[in-house]
XYZ file of N, CA, C and O in Angstrom:
492
model
N 12.343 -1.845 12.711
C 10.960 -1.405 12.598
C 10.887 0.055 12.186
O 11.699 0.869 12.701
N 9.955 0.465 11.382
C 9.859 1.840 10.987
C 9.423 2.724 12.162
O 8.746 2.265 13.090
N 9.849 3.939 12.142
C 9.490 4.871 13.181
C 8.419 5.798 12.683
O 8.083 5.828 11.532
N 7.918 6.611 13.557
C 6.923 7.590 13.187
C 7.539 8.684 12.314
O 6.859 9.549 11.825
N 8.826 8.645 12.149
C 9.489 9.587 11.229
C 9.652 8.996 9.841
O 10.401 9.466 9.029
N 8.973 7.921 9.586
C 9.066 7.251 8.285
C 8.797 8.238 7.160
O 7.916 9.040 7.270
N 9.606 8.136 6.124
C 9.461 9.018 4.992
C 8.395 8.547 4.024
O 7.935 9.350 3.195
N 8.053 7.268 4.052
C 6.974 6.723 3.187
C 6.061 5.882 4.039
O 6.465 5.219 4.982
N 4.822 5.821 3.651
C 3.799 5.085 4.358
C 2.993 4.317 3.301
O 2.450 4.896 2.371
N 2.920 3.011 3.460
C 2.204 2.148 2.541
C 0.947 1.612 3.221
O 1.066 1.011 4.300
N -0.189 1.840 2.594
C -1.448 1.222 3.021
C -1.729 0.098 2.102
O -1.495 0.195 0.872
N -2.231 -0.992 2.611
C -2.574 -2.160 1.806
C -3.646 -2.977 2.480
O -4.033 -2.661 3.603
N -4.137 -3.951 1.788
C -5.132 -4.851 2.300
C -4.876 -6.270 1.729
O -4.443 -6.385 0.620
N -5.106 -7.262 2.514
C -4.949 -8.633 1.993
C -3.549 -9.148 2.133
O -2.695 -8.627 2.838
N -3.278 -10.219 1.395
C -2.020 -10.966 1.540
C -0.803 -10.282 0.979
O 0.324 -10.617 1.327
N -0.982 -9.290 0.126
C 0.198 -8.556 -0.403
C 0.958 -7.896 0.740
O 2.152 -7.628 0.639
N 0.311 -7.666 1.869
C 0.970 -7.149 3.066
C 2.163 -7.959 3.421
O 3.241 -7.432 3.743
N 2.064 -9.264 3.385
C 3.122 -10.178 3.765
C 4.287 -10.117 2.779
O 5.472 -10.211 3.177
N 3.999 -9.922 1.525
C 5.059 -9.789 0.495
C 5.829 -8.465 0.736
O 7.026 -8.419 0.674
N 5.081 -7.399 1.061
C 5.690 -6.086 1.366
C 6.551 -6.191 2.585
O 7.708 -5.691 2.611
N 6.043 -6.825 3.637
C 6.759 -6.948 4.880
C 8.061 -7.751 4.682
O 9.125 -7.322 5.160
N 7.938 -8.832 3.967
C 9.119 -9.685 3.708
C 10.210 -8.896 2.945
O 11.385 -8.886 3.347
N 9.820 -8.179 1.902
C 10.780 -7.423 1.117
C 11.377 -6.236 1.918
O 12.559 -5.932 1.775
N 10.533 -5.580 2.742
C 11.030 -4.489 3.556
C 12.095 -4.986 4.522
O 13.122 -4.355 4.723
N 11.862 -6.171 5.100
C 12.818 -6.757 5.995
C 14.110 -7.135 5.281
O 15.214 -6.874 5.781
N 13.976 -7.816 4.139
C 15.135 -8.259 3.387
C 16.020 -7.100 2.954
O 17.232 -7.192 2.989
N 15.385 -5.989 2.537
C 16.135 -4.828 2.058
C 16.460 -3.833 3.165
O 17.021 -2.826 2.876
N 16.040 -4.136 4.390
C 16.333 -3.283 5.574
C 15.842 -1.866 5.316
O 16.618 -0.928 5.497
N 14.610 -1.712 4.890
C 14.023 -0.395 4.610
C 13.300 0.158 5.826
O 12.078 0.108 5.889
N 14.065 0.674 6.756
C 13.469 1.148 8.006
C 12.743 2.473 7.852
O 12.032 2.918 8.773
N 12.809 3.122 6.684
C 12.144 4.386 6.478
C 10.728 4.231 5.948
O 10.061 5.229 5.678
N 10.276 2.983 5.760
C 8.916 2.730 5.215
C 8.090 2.014 6.243
O 8.443 0.994 6.768
N 6.877 2.584 6.513
C 5.902 1.943 7.392
C 4.821 1.301 6.522
O 4.442 1.869 5.496
N 4.345 0.132 6.907
C 3.324 -0.569 6.161
C 2.136 -0.771 7.122
O 2.268 -1.320 8.198
N 0.937 -0.335 6.643
C -0.274 -0.446 7.401
C -1.286 -1.268 6.649
O -1.581 -0.945 5.504
N -1.773 -2.322 7.262
C -2.722 -3.206 6.635
C -4.114 -2.846 7.136
O -4.419 -2.875 8.295
N -4.997 -2.527 6.168
C -6.403 -2.200 6.478
C -7.260 -3.361 6.002
O -7.186 -3.806 4.893
N -8.057 -3.893 6.883
C -8.947 -5.001 6.508
C -10.392 -4.605 6.362
O -11.136 -5.233 5.624
N -10.820 -3.593 7.072
C -12.176 -3.104 6.936
C -12.169 -1.914 5.997
O -11.740 -0.830 6.373
N -12.612 -2.158 4.801
C -12.599 -1.113 3.803
C -13.906 -0.339 3.656
O -13.961 0.754 3.192
N -14.995 -1.000 4.103
C -16.269 -0.302 4.057
C -17.007 -0.622 5.346
O -17.160 -1.776 5.704
N -17.472 0.382 6.080
C -17.177 1.760 5.772
C -15.684 2.059 6.016
O -15.073 1.434 6.862
N -15.136 2.948 5.246
C -13.744 3.252 5.350
C -13.398 3.752 6.759
O -14.126 4.649 7.293
N -12.406 3.251 7.369
C -12.016 3.628 8.748
C -11.369 5.018 8.798
O -10.152 5.179 9.064
N -12.146 6.031 8.533
C -11.642 7.390 8.379
C -10.955 7.912 9.608
O -9.867 8.484 9.543
N -11.579 7.754 10.780
C -10.977 8.286 12.010
C -9.692 7.610 12.353
O -8.703 8.283 12.691
N -9.613 6.286 12.226
C -8.410 5.574 12.520
C -7.289 5.954 11.512
O -6.161 6.169 11.909
N -7.663 6.100 10.226
C -6.697 6.464 9.257
C -6.202 7.880 9.458
O -4.974 8.160 9.316
N -7.084 8.775 9.896
C -6.647 10.161 10.183
C -5.611 10.149 11.338
O -4.600 10.823 11.245
N -5.858 9.331 12.373
C -4.900 9.251 13.485
C -3.562 8.658 13.045
O -2.499 9.151 13.437
N -3.617 7.651 12.205
C -2.393 7.040 11.693
C -1.581 8.053 10.869
O -0.367 8.137 11.017
N -2.283 8.771 9.992
C -1.616 9.778 9.168
C -0.981 10.838 10.038
O 0.095 11.392 9.744
N -1.680 11.218 11.094
C -1.162 12.260 12.037
C 0.121 11.720 12.723
O 1.076 12.421 12.898
N 0.060 10.437 13.104
C 1.206 9.823 13.784
C 2.407 9.704 12.835
O 3.561 9.696 13.249
N 2.150 9.608 11.531
C 3.213 9.472 10.535
C 3.245 10.744 9.687
O 3.397 10.693 8.460
N 3.181 11.876 10.288
C 3.119 13.173 9.541
C 4.412 13.420 8.792
O 4.387 14.245 7.859
N 5.509 12.754 9.156
C 6.762 12.942 8.404
C 6.717 12.255 7.054
O 7.586 12.522 6.215
N 5.785 11.380 6.851
C 5.686 10.630 5.566
C 5.354 11.610 4.452
O 4.293 12.274 4.507
N 6.179 11.704 3.473
C 5.954 12.592 2.351
C 5.084 11.926 1.268
O 4.323 12.571 0.603
N 5.259 10.620 1.168
C 4.484 9.873 0.153
C 3.664 8.806 0.876
O 4.179 8.043 1.682
N 2.381 8.775 0.512
C 1.449 7.751 1.006
C 1.086 6.880 -0.205
O 0.693 7.385 -1.251
N 1.253 5.589 -0.060
C 1.079 4.676 -1.151
C -0.028 3.692 -0.835
O -0.112 3.172 0.256
N -0.872 3.464 -1.838
C -1.858 2.359 -1.737
C -1.301 1.239 -2.615
O -1.072 1.450 -3.798
N -1.092 0.053 -2.046
C -0.554 -1.096 -2.792
C -1.577 -2.197 -2.749
O -2.106 -2.551 -1.695
N -1.864 -2.754 -3.947
C -2.797 -3.869 -4.042
C -2.343 -4.830 -5.152
O -1.641 -4.446 -6.071
N -2.818 -6.076 -5.046
C -2.503 -7.100 -6.043
C -3.409 -6.984 -7.269
O -2.992 -7.299 -8.368
N -4.626 -6.561 -7.064
C -5.586 -6.533 -8.150
C -5.251 -5.381 -9.141
O -4.556 -4.442 -8.794
N -5.751 -5.498 -10.361
C -5.522 -4.403 -11.334
C -6.048 -3.072 -10.769
O -6.952 -3.065 -9.897
N -5.491 -1.996 -11.302
C -5.830 -0.646 -10.807
C -7.346 -0.349 -10.844
O -7.865 0.327 -9.947
N -8.055 -0.868 -11.844
C -9.484 -0.548 -11.918
C -10.357 -1.545 -11.141
O -11.571 -1.544 -11.255
N -9.705 -2.427 -10.409
C -10.426 -3.413 -9.593
C -9.871 -3.346 -8.185
O -9.057 -2.529 -7.833
N -10.346 -4.224 -7.292
C -9.856 -4.218 -5.934
C -10.321 -2.975 -5.199
O -11.310 -2.309 -5.514
N -9.564 -2.609 -4.137
C -9.989 -1.552 -3.261
C -9.629 -0.140 -3.763
O -10.277 0.839 -3.334
N -8.636 0.012 -4.643
C -8.145 1.336 -5.030
C -9.243 2.262 -5.494
O -9.304 3.413 -5.054
N -10.141 1.844 -6.394
C -11.177 2.773 -6.815
C -12.049 3.317 -5.617
O -12.536 4.422 -5.673
N -12.212 2.516 -4.598
C -13.043 2.874 -3.460
C -12.266 3.683 -2.405
O -12.847 4.595 -1.770
N -10.987 3.410 -2.229
C -10.231 4.070 -1.133
C -9.471 5.359 -1.604
O -9.086 6.144 -0.762
N -9.286 5.490 -2.877
C -8.487 6.612 -3.382
C -8.981 7.956 -2.859
O -8.195 8.753 -2.332
N -10.258 8.251 -3.014
C -10.802 9.568 -2.613
C -10.713 9.717 -1.116
O -10.417 10.782 -0.609
N -10.969 8.644 -0.372
C -10.943 8.690 1.104
C -9.559 8.989 1.585
O -9.363 9.827 2.482
N -8.574 8.332 1.059
C -7.158 8.572 1.449
C -6.722 10.007 1.089
O -6.107 10.688 1.869
N -7.058 10.385 -0.164
C -6.615 11.698 -0.662
C -7.157 12.788 0.251
O -6.440 13.751 0.531
N -8.406 12.660 0.704
C -9.044 13.700 1.519
C -8.351 13.801 2.901
O -8.503 14.886 3.533
N -7.678 12.792 3.339
C -7.073 12.820 4.675
C -5.589 13.249 4.690
O -5.021 13.446 5.749
N -5.025 13.405 3.532
C -3.592 13.766 3.505
C -3.366 15.180 3.928
O -4.176 16.077 3.723
N -2.175 15.414 4.517
C -1.784 16.773 4.942
C -1.098 17.440 3.784
O -0.746 16.829 2.791
N -0.886 18.754 3.926
C -0.110 19.500 2.900
C 1.242 18.878 2.832
O 1.897 18.564 3.816
N 1.744 18.741 1.639
C 3.048 18.150 1.418
C 3.068 16.658 1.247
O 4.116 16.103 0.892
N 1.961 16.003 1.508
C 1.879 14.568 1.304
C 1.223 14.266 -0.026
O 0.317 14.979 -0.458
N 1.732 13.281 -0.739
C 1.152 12.850 -2.002
C 0.697 11.430 -1.915
O 1.277 10.607 -1.164
N -0.306 11.073 -2.684
C -0.843 9.750 -2.744
C -0.459 9.089 -4.054
O -0.548 9.714 -5.130
N 0.025 7.850 -3.970
C 0.445 7.120 -5.149
C -0.112 5.717 -5.129
O -0.211 5.115 -4.044
N -0.395 5.168 -6.309
C -0.892 3.813 -6.449
C 0.327 2.925 -6.865
O 1.093 3.298 -7.698
N 0.389 1.757 -6.222
C 1.388 0.739 -6.629
C 0.656 -0.591 -6.839
O 0.041 -1.097 -5.901
N 0.621 -1.049 -8.059
C -0.058 -2.305 -8.322
C -0.076 -2.588 -9.801
O 0.570 -1.958 -10.594
N -0.896 -3.542 -10.138
C -1.001 -3.953 -11.517
C -1.734 -2.878 -12.326
O -2.582 -2.177 -11.779
N -1.435 -2.779 -13.613
C -2.201 -1.788 -14.448
C -3.646 -2.211 -14.609
O -3.992 -3.395 -14.387
N -4.481 -1.313 -15.062
C -5.881 -1.601 -15.327
C -6.014 -2.775 -16.267
O -5.203 -2.939 -17.181
N -7.030 -3.563 -16.074
C -7.237 -4.765 -16.888
C -8.702 -5.175 -16.890
O -9.397 -4.957 -15.910
N -9.143 -5.764 -17.992
C -10.507 -6.267 -18.042
C -10.661 -7.572 -17.276
O -11.740 -7.969 -16.912
N -9.550 -8.205 -17.016
C -9.557 -9.503 -16.294
C -8.872 -9.326 -14.937
O -7.877 -8.632 -14.802
N -9.365 -10.025 -13.913
C -8.733 -9.956 -12.607
C -7.431 -10.714 -12.494
O -6.689 -10.460 -11.592
N -7.155 -11.580 -13.472
C -5.919 -12.323 -13.473
C -5.306 -12.368 -14.854
O -6.021 -12.321 -15.826
N -3.962 -12.478 -14.892
C -3.284 -12.496 -16.197
C -3.357 -13.793 -16.945
O -3.124 -13.841 -18.111
N -3.650 -14.878 -16.243
C -3.816 -16.185 -16.907
C -2.585 -17.082 -16.908
O -2.665 -18.229 -17.186
N -1.411 -16.513 -16.614
C -0.154 -17.339 -16.544
C 0.449 -17.118 -15.211
O 0.713 -15.973 -14.789
N 0.810 -18.185 -14.510
C 1.372 -18.085 -13.184
C 2.685 -17.327 -13.193
O 2.985 -16.493 -12.336
N 3.533 -17.605 -14.203
C 4.829 -16.936 -14.308
C 4.644 -15.400 -14.463
O 5.414 -14.594 -13.876
N 3.672 -14.979 -15.230
C 3.415 -13.540 -15.397
C 2.867 -12.935 -14.109
O 3.259 -11.853 -13.737
N 1.990 -13.713 -13.437
C 1.449 -13.241 -12.184
C 2.573 -13.003 -11.160
O 2.622 -11.967 -10.490
N 3.484 -13.975 -11.056
C 4.608 -13.874 -10.106
C 5.513 -12.701 -10.465
O 5.921 -11.924 -9.593
N 5.758 -12.455 -11.756
C 6.580 -11.336 -12.186
C 5.898 -10.029 -11.792
O 6.549 -9.122 -11.303
N 4.601 -9.901 -12.096
C 3.872 -8.705 -11.758
C 3.833 -8.466 -10.253
O 3.937 -7.318 -9.804
N 3.690 -9.575 -9.465
C 3.639 -9.474 -8.040
C 4.960 -8.870 -7.522
O 4.968 -7.993 -6.685
N 6.077 -9.403 -8.017
C 7.374 -8.906 -7.641
C 7.540 -7.443 -8.007
O 8.027 -6.643 -7.170
N 7.085 -7.093 -9.168
C 7.210 -5.696 -9.610
C 6.346 -4.744 -8.787
O 6.800 -3.651 -8.480
N 5.087 -5.121 -8.459
C 4.271 -4.232 -7.665
C 4.803 -4.003 -6.252
O 4.706 -2.907 -5.706
N 5.373 -5.018 -5.696
C 5.986 -4.887 -4.363
C 7.179 -3.982 -4.409
O 7.320 -3.050 -3.627
N 8.035 -4.159 -5.452
C 9.197 -3.240 -5.640
C 8.716 -1.827 -5.910
O 9.354 -0.867 -5.412
N 7.667 -1.693 -6.686
C 7.154 -0.349 -6.976
C 6.708 0.339 -5.706
O 6.927 1.538 -5.551
N 6.052 -0.371 -4.832
C 5.595 0.228 -3.591
C 6.776 0.619 -2.656
O 6.709 1.630 -1.991
N 7.791 -0.201 -2.677
C 8.925 0.050 -1.760
C 10.016 0.926 -2.277
O 10.965 1.260 -1.559
N 9.885 1.414 -3.550
C 10.911 2.315 -4.052
C 10.304 3.688 -4.407
O 9.131 3.808 -4.594
């Protein structure tokens, strides 16, 4: 299990959490903490502030989502997360690129993108 000394911290919402958790366990990545947020509005600012304080050693804070960058929670949570970061922490997005469509249309492409976004968040 990751410690409060984790060097990376991933915030996510929804079922991609389970993909991240599975890959973190398989790769034995004990330096990464994964936090699943389910209430996005209103944004849980106070709870997030406490979590970030508890994981102050995290240099990179990542938002990971399945949806394209211009959809899903990222457009709504980006400013909230950025405002709560400490000096020395950076915010990064891990997910599908922006798209006019919420889905790629091919299951094989979806699976490939899902695998890539999970790896992107964990590396």
